[in-house]
Tab-separated table of C-alpha atoms and ligand atoms in Angstrom:
chain	number	residue	atom	x	y	z
A	697	MET	CA	73.309	-24.378	-212.711
A	698	THR	CA	75.534	-26.493	-210.467
A	699	VAL	CA	78.807	-27.536	-212.062
A	700	PRO	CA	80.946	-29.920	-210.026
A	701	LEU	CA	84.623	-28.991	-210.010
A	702	VAL	CA	85.521	-32.086	-208.025
A	703	SER	CA	82.968	-34.832	-207.627
A	704	GLN	CA	84.223	-36.934	-204.776
A	705	ALA	CA	83.672	-37.138	-201.033
A	706	VAL	CA	80.296	-35.415	-201.302
A	707	PRO	CA	79.049	-34.672	-197.778
A	708	GLN	CA	75.407	-35.318	-196.989
A	709	PRO	CA	73.086	-32.694	-198.488
A	710	GLY	CA	71.580	-30.641	-195.738
A	711	ALA	CA	74.412	-31.628	-193.424
A	712	LEU	CA	74.395	-28.080	-192.155
A	713	ALA	CA	70.907	-27.281	-190.970
A	714	ASP	CA	69.201	-24.251	-192.503
A	715	ARG	CA	69.016	-21.411	-190.026
A	716	THR	CA	67.385	-18.089	-190.623
A	717	ARG	CA	68.040	-14.697	-189.117
A	718	SER	CA	64.942	-14.982	-186.973
A	719	ALA	CA	65.968	-18.320	-185.525
A	720	VAL	CA	69.329	-17.280	-184.096
A	721	THR	CA	70.946	-14.160	-182.762
A	722	ALA	CA	74.635	-15.157	-182.604
A	723	PRO	CA	76.082	-15.416	-186.102
A	724	THR	CA	76.847	-18.846	-187.523
A	725	VAL	CA	78.101	-17.359	-190.805
A	726	ALA	CA	81.293	-15.331	-191.162
A	727	VAL	CA	82.424	-13.304	-194.153
A	728	ILE	CA	86.154	-12.698	-194.424
A	729	VAL	CA	86.573	-9.570	-196.548
A	730	VAL	CA	90.135	-9.533	-197.810
A	731	ALA	CA	91.163	-5.921	-198.307
A	732	ALA	CA	94.894	-5.961	-197.563
A	733	GLY	CA	96.182	-5.812	-201.133
A	734	SER	CA	98.077	-2.830	-202.451
A	735	GLY	CA	96.235	-2.546	-205.765
A	736	ASN	CA	99.346	-2.247	-207.920
A	737	ARG	CA	97.415	-2.724	-211.145
A	738	LEU	CA	94.994	0.038	-210.207
A	739	GLY	CA	97.977	2.325	-209.793
A	740	HIS	CA	96.756	4.621	-206.996
A	741	ALA	CA	99.030	5.828	-204.216
A	742	GLU	CA	96.820	4.334	-201.508
A	743	PRO	CA	95.844	0.669	-201.087
A	744	LYS	CA	92.930	-0.366	-203.309
A	745	ALA	CA	90.380	-0.750	-200.497
A	746	PHE	CA	90.750	2.961	-199.691
A	747	VAL	CA	90.485	4.251	-203.238
A	748	LEU	CA	87.342	6.307	-203.721
A	749	LEU	CA	84.550	4.952	-205.883
A	750	HIS	CA	81.771	7.477	-206.298
A	751	MET	CA	83.311	9.435	-203.387
A	752	ARG	CA	83.293	6.482	-200.997
A	753	PRO	CA	86.108	4.018	-200.249
A	754	LEU	CA	85.881	0.694	-202.072
A	755	LEU	CA	85.812	-1.060	-198.702
A	756	ASP	CA	82.684	0.860	-197.727
A	757	HIS	CA	80.879	-0.333	-200.867
A	758	ALA	CA	82.011	-3.921	-200.295
A	759	LEU	CA	80.803	-3.885	-196.690
A	760	ASP	CA	77.439	-2.433	-197.707
A	761	SER	CA	76.698	-5.712	-199.498
A	762	ILE	CA	77.701	-7.810	-196.523
A	763	PHE	CA	75.635	-5.766	-194.076
A	764	GLY	CA	72.747	-6.135	-196.531
A	765	MET	CA	72.730	-9.947	-196.167
A	766	ARG	CA	69.727	-11.526	-194.531
A	767	TRP	CA	72.011	-13.614	-192.318
A	768	PRO	CA	73.445	-12.340	-189.065
A	769	VAL	CA	77.115	-12.492	-189.983
A	770	GLN	CA	80.459	-11.999	-188.338
A	771	ILE	CA	82.376	-9.678	-190.650
A	772	ILE	CA	86.140	-9.938	-190.587
A	773	VAL	CA	87.906	-7.181	-192.506
A	774	VAL	CA	91.500	-8.035	-193.369
A	775	ALA	CA	93.210	-4.675	-193.863
A	776	PRO	CA	96.735	-3.499	-194.669
A	777	SER	CA	98.696	-3.579	-191.403
A	778	ASP	CA	99.449	0.168	-191.562
A	779	ARG	CA	95.817	1.156	-192.273
A	780	ILE	CA	93.978	-0.707	-189.507
A	781	ALA	CA	92.577	2.469	-187.893
A	782	ASP	CA	91.262	3.728	-191.238
A	783	ALA	CA	89.667	0.377	-192.035
A	784	ARG	CA	88.082	0.329	-188.586
A	785	ALA	CA	86.652	3.826	-189.034
A	786	ILE	CA	85.169	2.968	-192.436
A	787	ALA	CA	83.734	-0.344	-191.243
A	788	ALA	CA	82.289	1.185	-188.079
A	789	ALA	CA	80.565	3.875	-190.120
A	790	THR	CA	79.135	1.295	-192.538
A	791	ALA	CA	77.928	-0.755	-189.567
A	792	ALA	CA	76.297	2.303	-187.997
A	793	ARG	CA	74.434	3.076	-191.223
A	794	HIS	CA	73.068	-0.462	-191.233
A	795	GLU	CA	72.329	-0.285	-187.501
A	796	ALA	CA	74.499	-3.367	-187.028
A	797	PRO	CA	76.206	-3.999	-183.692
A	798	ALA	CA	79.913	-3.175	-183.554
A	799	SER	CA	80.410	-6.697	-182.157
A	800	ALA	CA	79.615	-8.043	-185.644
A	801	LEU	CA	82.913	-6.579	-186.856
A	802	THR	CA	86.493	-7.760	-186.486
A	803	ILE	CA	89.405	-5.937	-188.128
A	804	VAL	CA	92.697	-7.782	-188.530
A	805	ALA	CA	95.984	-7.073	-190.305
A	806	GLY	CA	96.614	-8.910	-193.568
A	807	GLY	CA	99.711	-10.582	-194.925
A	808	GLY	CA	101.979	-10.432	-197.949
A	809	THR	CA	99.793	-12.617	-200.173
A	810	ARG	CA	96.038	-13.034	-200.488
A	811	GLN	CA	96.298	-16.473	-198.873
A	812	ASP	CA	98.255	-15.017	-195.929
A	813	SER	CA	95.460	-12.495	-195.558
A	814	VAL	CA	92.784	-15.213	-195.664
A	815	ASP	CA	94.774	-17.019	-192.940
A	816	GLN	CA	94.598	-13.961	-190.694
A	817	GLY	CA	90.847	-13.824	-191.273
A	818	VAL	CA	90.369	-17.526	-190.506
A	819	ALA	CA	92.262	-17.056	-187.220
A	820	ALA	CA	89.670	-14.471	-186.137
A	821	LEU	CA	86.578	-16.668	-186.641
A	822	LEU	CA	84.218	-16.781	-183.665
A	823	PRO	CA	83.591	-20.193	-182.054
A	824	GLY	CA	79.954	-20.481	-183.222
A	825	ILE	CA	80.706	-20.017	-186.926
A	826	ASP	CA	80.047	-23.024	-189.170
A	827	VAL	CA	79.935	-21.430	-192.637
A	828	VAL	CA	82.732	-19.191	-193.890
A	829	LEU	CA	82.619	-16.933	-196.936
A	830	VAL	CA	85.834	-15.478	-198.322
A	831	HIS	CA	85.225	-12.313	-200.333
A	832	ASP	CA	87.411	-9.823	-202.211
A	833	ALA	CA	86.835	-6.233	-201.120
A	834	ALA	CA	87.810	-5.427	-204.706
A	835	ARG	CA	84.431	-6.850	-205.841
A	836	ALA	CA	82.862	-3.754	-204.382
A	837	LEU	CA	79.468	-3.862	-206.120
A	838	THR	CA	78.663	-7.496	-205.339
A	839	PRO	CA	74.946	-7.729	-204.540
A	840	ALA	CA	74.004	-8.955	-201.061
A	841	SER	CA	71.721	-11.494	-202.753
A	842	LEU	CA	74.775	-13.272	-204.211
A	843	CYS	CA	76.308	-13.592	-200.729
A	844	ASP	CA	73.002	-14.988	-199.433
A	845	ALA	CA	72.818	-17.442	-202.330
A	846	VAL	CA	76.308	-18.753	-201.536
A	847	VAL	CA	75.380	-19.283	-197.873
A	848	ASP	CA	72.141	-21.041	-198.857
A	849	ALA	CA	73.994	-23.338	-201.267
A	850	VAL	CA	76.704	-24.212	-198.701
A	851	ARG	CA	73.997	-25.050	-196.188
A	852	SER	CA	71.907	-27.122	-198.568
A	853	THR	CA	74.805	-29.093	-200.079
A	854	GLY	CA	77.258	-29.177	-197.178
A	855	HIS	CA	80.175	-28.491	-199.522
A	856	GLY	CA	82.138	-25.621	-201.038
A	857	ILE	CA	80.304	-23.149	-203.317
A	858	ILE	CA	81.663	-20.525	-205.678
A	859	PRO	CA	79.805	-18.136	-207.997
A	860	GLY	CA	80.777	-18.216	-211.657
A	861	LEU	CA	79.714	-16.785	-215.004
A	862	PRO	CA	80.008	-18.338	-218.445
A	863	VAL	CA	82.865	-16.960	-220.522
A	864	VAL	CA	81.347	-15.144	-223.497
A	865	ASP	CA	84.469	-14.262	-225.473
A	866	THR	CA	86.234	-16.755	-227.690
A	867	ILE	CA	89.457	-17.730	-225.904
A	868	LYS	CA	92.686	-18.467	-227.785
A	869	ARG	CA	95.906	-20.037	-226.621
A	870	VAL	CA	98.690	-17.810	-227.894
A	871	ALA	CA	102.473	-18.313	-228.007
A	872	ALA	CA	104.850	-15.631	-226.689
A	873	SER	CA	105.516	-14.723	-230.333
A	874	GLY	CA	101.813	-13.902	-230.811
A	875	THR	CA	101.102	-16.969	-232.941
A	876	ILE	CA	97.697	-18.502	-232.222
A	877	LEU	CA	98.115	-22.087	-231.008
A	878	GLY	CA	94.446	-23.003	-230.744
A	879	THR	CA	90.946	-22.145	-229.601
A	880	VAL	CA	89.889	-23.207	-226.116
A	881	ASN	CA	86.506	-24.920	-225.796
A	882	ARG	CA	84.514	-22.112	-224.200
A	883	SER	CA	81.721	-24.353	-222.926
A	884	GLU	CA	84.148	-25.780	-220.341
A	885	LEU	CA	85.121	-22.362	-219.011
A	886	LEU	CA	83.651	-20.282	-216.209
A	887	ALA	CA	84.897	-16.993	-214.807
A	888	VAL	CA	84.675	-17.458	-211.058
A	889	GLN	CA	83.961	-14.752	-208.526
A	890	THR	CA	83.705	-14.293	-204.788
A	891	PRO	CA	82.288	-14.720	-202.187
A	892	GLN	CA	83.423	-18.327	-202.066
A	893	GLY	CA	81.699	-20.256	-199.278
A	894	PHE	CA	82.692	-23.351	-197.353
A	895	PRO	CA	81.713	-25.302	-194.272
A	896	ARG	CA	84.186	-24.068	-191.692
A	897	ALA	CA	85.576	-27.538	-190.946
A	898	MET	CA	86.179	-28.179	-194.662
A	899	LEU	CA	88.055	-24.892	-195.132
A	900	ALA	CA	90.170	-25.525	-192.024
A	901	ALA	CA	91.007	-29.082	-193.128
A	902	ALA	CA	91.912	-27.919	-196.641
A	903	ARG	CA	94.167	-25.153	-195.372
A	904	ALA	CA	95.925	-27.583	-193.011
A	905	TRP	CA	96.368	-30.004	-195.937
A	906	ALA	CA	97.828	-27.252	-198.109
A	907	VAL	CA	100.315	-26.315	-195.373
A	908	GLN	CA	101.392	-29.940	-194.873
A	909	ASN	CA	101.809	-30.548	-198.596
A	910	GLY	CA	103.356	-27.226	-199.546
A	911	ARG	CA	100.474	-26.361	-201.878
A	912	PHE	CA	99.884	-22.740	-200.845
A	913	GLU	CA	102.147	-21.229	-203.484
A	914	ALA	CA	100.419	-23.006	-206.369
A	915	LEU	CA	96.825	-22.484	-205.195
A	916	THR	CA	95.873	-18.857	-204.867
A	917	ASP	CA	92.114	-19.362	-205.016
A	918	ASP	CA	90.210	-20.625	-201.937
A	919	ALA	CA	88.095	-23.008	-204.010
A	920	ALA	CA	91.186	-24.449	-205.702
A	921	LEU	CA	92.742	-25.065	-202.302
A	922	VAL	CA	89.648	-26.839	-201.005
A	923	ALA	CA	89.247	-28.882	-204.197
A	924	ASP	CA	92.968	-29.751	-204.145
A	925	ALA	CA	92.509	-31.286	-200.704
A	926	GLY	CA	89.850	-33.606	-202.149
A	927	HIS	CA	86.698	-31.797	-201.102
A	928	THR	CA	83.767	-30.985	-203.337
A	929	VAL	CA	83.286	-27.490	-204.673
A	930	THR	CA	80.465	-26.607	-207.053
A	931	VAL	CA	79.466	-23.463	-208.895
A	932	ILE	CA	76.294	-21.420	-208.656
A	933	PRO	CA	75.426	-18.606	-211.073
A	934	GLY	CA	77.492	-15.499	-210.370
A	935	ASP	CA	76.445	-11.903	-210.889
A	936	PRO	CA	77.881	-9.446	-213.425
A	937	LEU	CA	77.999	-6.809	-210.676
A	938	ALA	CA	80.443	-8.968	-208.704
A	939	PHE	CA	83.242	-8.124	-211.146
A	940	LYS	CA	86.642	-7.434	-209.594
A	941	ILE	CA	88.003	-3.903	-209.720
A	942	THR	CA	91.556	-4.509	-210.839
A	943	THR	CA	92.485	-1.883	-213.433
A	944	PRO	CA	91.616	1.812	-213.871
A	945	GLU	CA	89.084	0.714	-216.534
A	946	ASP	CA	87.314	-1.484	-213.969
A	947	LEU	CA	87.092	1.468	-211.603
A	948	GLU	CA	85.618	3.609	-214.386
A	949	ARG	CA	83.064	0.913	-215.121
A	950	ALA	CA	82.011	0.779	-211.464
A	951	GLU	CA	81.894	4.581	-211.348
A	952	LEU	CA	79.662	4.630	-214.409
A	953	ILE	CA	77.255	2.126	-212.874
A	954	LEU	CA	76.943	4.172	-209.686
A	955	HIS	CA	76.680	7.384	-211.686
A	956	VAL	CA	73.629	6.023	-213.488
A	957	VAL	CA	72.079	5.061	-210.155
A	958	ALA	CA	72.836	8.450	-208.583
A	959	ALA	CA	71.411	10.281	-211.589
A	960	THR	CA	68.089	8.705	-210.724
A	961	PRO	CA	67.178	10.254	-207.381
A	962	PRO	CA	64.792	8.241	-205.249
A	963	GLN	CA	61.214	8.689	-206.406
A	964	SER	CA	59.427	10.548	-203.675
A	965	PRO	CA	56.491	12.914	-203.510
A	966	LEU	CA	58.614	15.123	-201.228
A	967	PRO	CA	61.292	17.524	-202.507
A	968	PRO	CA	64.976	17.270	-201.506
A	969	ARG	CA	66.010	19.364	-198.485
A	970	ILE	CA	69.103	21.400	-197.747
A	971	GLY	CA	70.641	22.511	-194.475
A	972	THR	CA	73.541	24.706	-193.424
A	973	GLY	CA	75.856	24.505	-190.425
A	974	LEU	CA	78.498	26.733	-188.866
A	975	ASP	CA	80.985	26.041	-186.090
A	976	VAL	CA	83.833	28.005	-184.545
A	977	HIS	CA	86.429	26.970	-181.965
A	978	ALA	CA	89.304	28.938	-180.480
A	979	PHE	CA	92.802	27.490	-180.393
A	980	ALA	CA	93.415	26.015	-176.924
A	981	ALA	CA	95.529	28.210	-174.699
A	982	ASP	CA	97.391	25.330	-173.021
A	983	GLY	CA	99.390	24.321	-176.112
A	984	THR	CA	98.996	20.624	-175.240
A	985	THR	CA	95.577	19.955	-176.780
A	986	ASP	CA	95.628	17.739	-179.892
A	987	LEU	CA	94.182	19.063	-183.124
A	988	TRP	CA	91.314	17.102	-184.727
A	989	LEU	CA	89.917	18.548	-187.926
A	990	ALA	CA	87.670	17.045	-190.624
A	991	GLY	CA	87.838	13.650	-188.928
A	992	LEU	CA	91.652	13.564	-188.960
A	993	TYR	CA	94.247	13.820	-186.206
A	994	TRP	CA	96.873	16.487	-186.959
A	995	PRO	CA	100.019	15.658	-184.973
A	996	GLY	CA	102.162	18.658	-184.046
A	997	GLU	CA	99.407	21.189	-184.769
A	998	ARG	CA	97.874	23.393	-182.093
A	999	GLY	CA	94.541	21.974	-180.913
A	1000	LEU	CA	91.132	23.620	-180.698
A	1001	SER	CA	89.350	23.971	-177.385
A	1002	GLY	CA	85.807	22.711	-176.953
A	1003	HIS	CA	83.515	20.313	-175.142
A	1004	SER	CA	84.434	17.452	-177.481
A	1005	ASP	CA	87.441	17.441	-179.789
A	1006	GLY	CA	86.709	20.854	-181.334
A	1007	ASP	CA	86.427	19.437	-184.865
A	1008	VAL	CA	84.663	22.408	-186.430
A	1009	ALA	CA	84.259	20.759	-189.836
A	1010	ALA	CA	82.600	17.627	-188.465
A	1011	HIS	CA	80.349	19.685	-186.213
A	1012	ALA	CA	79.304	22.034	-189.010
A	1013	ILE	CA	78.391	19.001	-191.154
A	1014	CYS	CA	76.316	17.562	-188.296
A	1015	ASP	CA	74.397	20.828	-188.025
A	1016	ALA	CA	73.842	20.978	-191.781
A	1017	LEU	CA	72.530	17.396	-191.848
A	1018	LEU	CA	70.356	17.792	-188.778
A	1019	GLY	CA	69.044	21.092	-190.095
A	1020	ALA	CA	68.161	19.634	-193.482
A	1021	ALA	CA	66.320	16.753	-191.834
A	1022	GLY	CA	64.526	19.129	-189.455
A	1023	LEU	CA	66.060	17.418	-186.440
A	1024	GLY	CA	67.400	20.491	-184.613
A	1025	ASP	CA	71.099	21.024	-184.054
A	1026	ILE	CA	74.119	19.262	-182.611
A	1027	GLY	CA	73.682	20.803	-179.158
A	1028	SER	CA	70.044	19.826	-178.804
A	1029	VAL	CA	70.521	16.328	-180.242
A	1030	PHE	CA	73.698	15.291	-178.446
A	1031	GLY	CA	73.683	17.585	-175.412
A	1032	THR	CA	76.601	17.506	-173.046
A	1033	THR	CA	75.330	14.843	-170.669
A	1034	ASP	CA	75.205	11.710	-172.858
A	1035	PRO	CA	78.276	9.657	-171.789
A	1036	ARG	CA	78.489	8.043	-175.273
A	1037	PHE	CA	79.640	11.383	-176.660
A	1038	SER	CA	81.813	12.676	-173.864
A	1039	GLY	CA	85.189	13.501	-175.415
A	1040	ALA	CA	84.046	11.823	-178.650
A	1041	HIS	CA	85.678	12.635	-181.945
A	1042	GLY	CA	83.834	14.250	-184.824
A	1043	ASP	CA	83.412	10.983	-186.724
A	1044	VAL	CA	81.358	9.541	-183.851
A	1045	PHE	CA	78.950	12.497	-184.001
A	1046	LEU	CA	78.804	12.235	-187.778
A	1047	ALA	CA	78.050	8.507	-187.833
A	1048	GLU	CA	75.275	8.965	-185.292
A	1049	THR	CA	73.904	11.955	-187.205
A	1050	VAL	CA	73.793	9.953	-190.444
A	1051	ARG	CA	71.944	7.200	-188.578
A	1052	LEU	CA	69.402	9.696	-187.220
A	1053	VAL	CA	68.960	11.241	-190.652
A	1054	ALA	CA	68.316	7.789	-192.168
A	1055	ALA	CA	65.885	6.960	-189.374
A	1056	ALA	CA	64.056	10.194	-190.204
A	1057	GLY	CA	63.686	8.958	-193.789
A	1058	TYR	CA	66.491	10.764	-195.603
A	1059	GLN	CA	69.668	9.821	-197.400
A	1060	VAL	CA	72.563	12.195	-197.878
A	1061	GLY	CA	72.879	13.547	-201.413
A	1062	ASN	CA	76.131	15.483	-201.009
A	1063	VAL	CA	77.923	17.755	-198.567
A	1064	SER	CA	80.081	20.823	-199.177
A	1065	VAL	CA	82.338	22.214	-196.449
A	1066	GLN	CA	84.375	25.406	-196.182
A	1067	ILE	CA	87.094	25.560	-193.512
A	1068	ILE	CA	88.307	29.055	-192.591
A	1069	GLY	CA	91.614	29.508	-190.780
A	1070	ASN	CA	95.367	30.001	-191.080
A	1071	HIS	CA	96.343	26.611	-189.641
A	1072	PRO	CA	96.693	23.764	-190.313
A	1073	LYS	CA	97.598	23.788	-194.014
A	1074	PHE	CA	94.581	21.794	-195.044
A	1075	SER	CA	95.274	21.141	-198.715
A	1076	LEU	CA	98.012	18.622	-197.870
A	1077	ARG	CA	95.456	16.228	-196.375
A	1078	ARG	CA	92.316	17.269	-198.203
A	1079	ALA	CA	91.949	13.974	-200.147
A	1080	GLU	CA	92.493	11.952	-196.971
A	1081	ALA	CA	89.851	13.954	-195.099
A	1082	GLU	CA	87.354	13.620	-197.950
A	1083	THR	CA	87.913	9.850	-198.067
A	1084	ARG	CA	87.380	9.537	-194.337
A	1085	LEU	CA	84.230	11.661	-194.200
A	1086	ALA	CA	82.724	10.367	-197.458
A	1087	GLY	CA	82.981	6.892	-195.958
A	1088	ILE	CA	80.979	7.966	-192.941
A	1089	LEU	CA	78.400	9.919	-194.937
A	1090	SER	CA	78.067	7.400	-197.759
A	1091	ALA	CA	77.895	10.421	-200.011
A	1092	PRO	CA	80.150	12.745	-201.957
A	1093	ILE	CA	81.818	15.491	-199.939
A	1094	ASN	CA	83.997	18.405	-201.000
A	1095	ILE	CA	86.093	20.222	-198.415
A	1096	ALA	CA	87.486	23.633	-199.321
A	1097	ALA	CA	89.759	25.721	-197.097
A	1098	THR	CA	90.608	29.399	-197.072
A	1099	THR	CA	92.314	32.076	-195.019
A	1100	THR	CA	90.724	35.496	-194.522
A	1101	ASP	CA	93.607	37.636	-195.685
A	1102	ALA	CA	94.670	38.311	-192.066
A	1103	LEU	CA	91.257	39.792	-191.250
A	1104	GLY	CA	89.094	38.836	-188.292
A	1105	PHE	CA	89.681	36.256	-185.565
A	1106	THR	CA	90.721	33.512	-187.981
A	1107	GLY	CA	93.075	35.947	-189.693
A	1108	ARG	CA	94.663	36.752	-186.327
A	1109	GLY	CA	95.130	33.005	-185.762
A	1110	GLU	CA	92.783	32.867	-182.776
A	1111	GLY	CA	90.717	29.916	-184.006
A	1112	VAL	CA	89.190	28.010	-186.894
A	1113	ALA	CA	85.686	28.197	-188.363
A	1114	ALA	CA	83.817	25.927	-190.747
A	1115	THR	CA	80.581	26.139	-192.657
A	1116	ALA	CA	78.777	23.239	-194.296
A	1117	THR	CA	75.875	22.736	-196.655
A	1118	ALA	CA	74.126	19.392	-196.982
A	1119	LEU	CA	71.580	18.066	-199.450
A	1120	LEU	CA	69.240	15.265	-198.368
A	1121	TYR	CA	66.896	13.149	-200.468
A	1122	PRO	CA	63.733	11.876	-198.820
A	1123	LEU	CA	63.515	8.108	-199.048
A	1124	PRO	CA	60.275	6.690	-200.384
A	1125	PRO	CA	58.990	3.883	-198.145
A	1126	ALA	CA	60.100	1.052	-200.395
A	1127	ALA	CA	63.309	2.617	-201.706
A	1128	PRO	CA	66.673	1.017	-201.007
A	1129	GLY	CA	68.488	2.390	-197.958
A	1130	PRO	CA	71.576	4.547	-198.234
A	1131	GLY	CA	74.409	2.757	-199.937
A	1132	GLN	CA	72.448	-0.360	-200.848
A	1133	THR	CA	73.588	-2.210	-203.916
A	1134	PRO	CA	71.885	-0.931	-207.054
A	1135	ASP	CA	69.431	-3.178	-208.852
A	1136	LEU	CA	71.213	-2.970	-212.172
A	1137	ASN	CA	72.276	-5.668	-214.522
A	1138	TRP	CA	75.454	-5.182	-216.469
A	1139	GLU	CA	75.791	-6.965	-219.770
A	1140	ALA	CA	79.185	-8.683	-219.649
B	328	CTP	N1	94.421	-9.130	-200.924
B	328	CTP	C1	94.729	-9.208	-199.586
B	328	CTP	N2	96.031	-9.381	-199.179
B	328	CTP	C2	97.014	-9.462	-200.097
B	328	CTP	C3	96.712	-9.375	-201.474
B	328	CTP	C4	95.403	-9.228	-201.861
B	328	CTP	O1	93.840	-9.105	-198.742
B	328	CTP	N3	98.259	-9.615	-199.656
B	328	CTP	C5	93.028	-8.907	-201.332
B	328	CTP	C6	92.861	-7.573	-202.072
B	328	CTP	O2	92.724	-6.512	-201.146
B	328	CTP	C7	91.622	-7.805	-202.917
B	328	CTP	C8	91.621	-9.315	-203.124
B	328	CTP	O3	92.602	-9.875	-202.255
B	328	CTP	O4	90.430	-7.401	-202.266
B	328	CTP	C9	91.889	-9.685	-204.578
B	328	CTP	O5	93.219	-9.296	-204.931
B	328	CTP	P1	93.603	-8.288	-206.102
B	328	CTP	O6	92.416	-7.893	-206.852
B	328	CTP	O7	94.760	-8.894	-206.806
B	328	CTP	O8	94.032	-6.998	-205.277
B	328	CTP	P2	95.481	-6.404	-205.044
B	328	CTP	O9	96.422	-7.507	-204.703
B	328	CTP	O10	95.314	-5.319	-204.053
B	328	CTP	O11	95.794	-5.791	-206.475
B	328	CTP	P3	97.124	-5.976	-207.358
B	328	CTP	O12	97.285	-7.459	-207.557
B	328	CTP	O13	96.833	-5.231	-208.607
B	328	CTP	O14	98.246	-5.382	-206.541
B	329	MG	MG1	96.870	-9.095	-206.172
């Protein structure tokens, strides 16, 4: 189905030559993932992109789809200006899981409106890009195949492309009083989604036109902006899974979809495997060492001594994962001589461990951690730590903390210990990789 929204100034079909992943190495496609909104309607304390969906941040899910595209793409994440480091950590972990180069990623700060945020993304486009997709991070379960289809359609038509679905409900026009004024002809209506794709030059020209003519306020949708400037935009079939997570009900719906997928463990002739890990570090004597624990920096807290950052929780998880996969332990895998890990923080070890585990044919089922120590007071940042580490693991994680009633070295405040247990599922050869979009169809 191709429904013209505006049928003038049609560029030549095939104006943008088809290029496949094998034919080029530098990306010619960019996806701007707008994730800078606050998510007021969702009603969580943190911005929507960082809200957990099935124990992983929404942004992580959204990026999974983009990394799953068959195109080499530049990914530009537009994040809230005060959460850039968090967005970078999540995106880097997603990239590592997909074995994508870090150079494929750009993180920029967003603006006050969605269009301001798109602007920041457009400003970060690499020179070689000729097709731009603009995508809402809030459409976290969008299948990679939809993103590919948008790119294909932009390339084959040379104009703007948006995915859309027929509206199935009967739509009424209603007065403020509640009186029904009429029934809208449903056959003319489509619910449009993202990613919305455009030839780069067309998007740039349309945005310049909107600035010159003061149209930005009225046109919040990228396709509307491009069509308003006189360019052609047509619709391709959308996907029910590309629905936007706006309200708590939407989040529940997404959770339910992923719950169904998770309840069906990968079919494999091999059983799941578990592993345990333990790590202990003493508090540093110098009093100047920073504290890193469970992937977080703890300003003002006394640091732990160690070869790396002394993050006992992250290290215990690495050992549990490596142990479950039969890959040895953190010391034997990372050693102390590899310069990539000298002074590295726990999240770097974790991301690499998850990559090794995936390469060995396993995906993480869940992880449970117990931190033992008097300081810091962990419960205050428990949710933040779980968000951070769940993003890296692409799996649910629970982090508990306890003191030892003043007994032992942790009770005397000499250091902190952590234990971890990890469950891994073996991946069958043809099964989707960790975090790939489920092959489910949702009846709208
Ligand atoms: N967005 C953005 N910058 C803004 C506003 C929105 O990058 N200033 C992004 C959101 O992060 C989201 C997408 O645009 O991925 C669609 O917006 P919406 O669903 O409305 O998200 P929020 O604006 O975050 O939600 P709300 O309107 O409920 O506050
Ligand atoms: Mg909004």
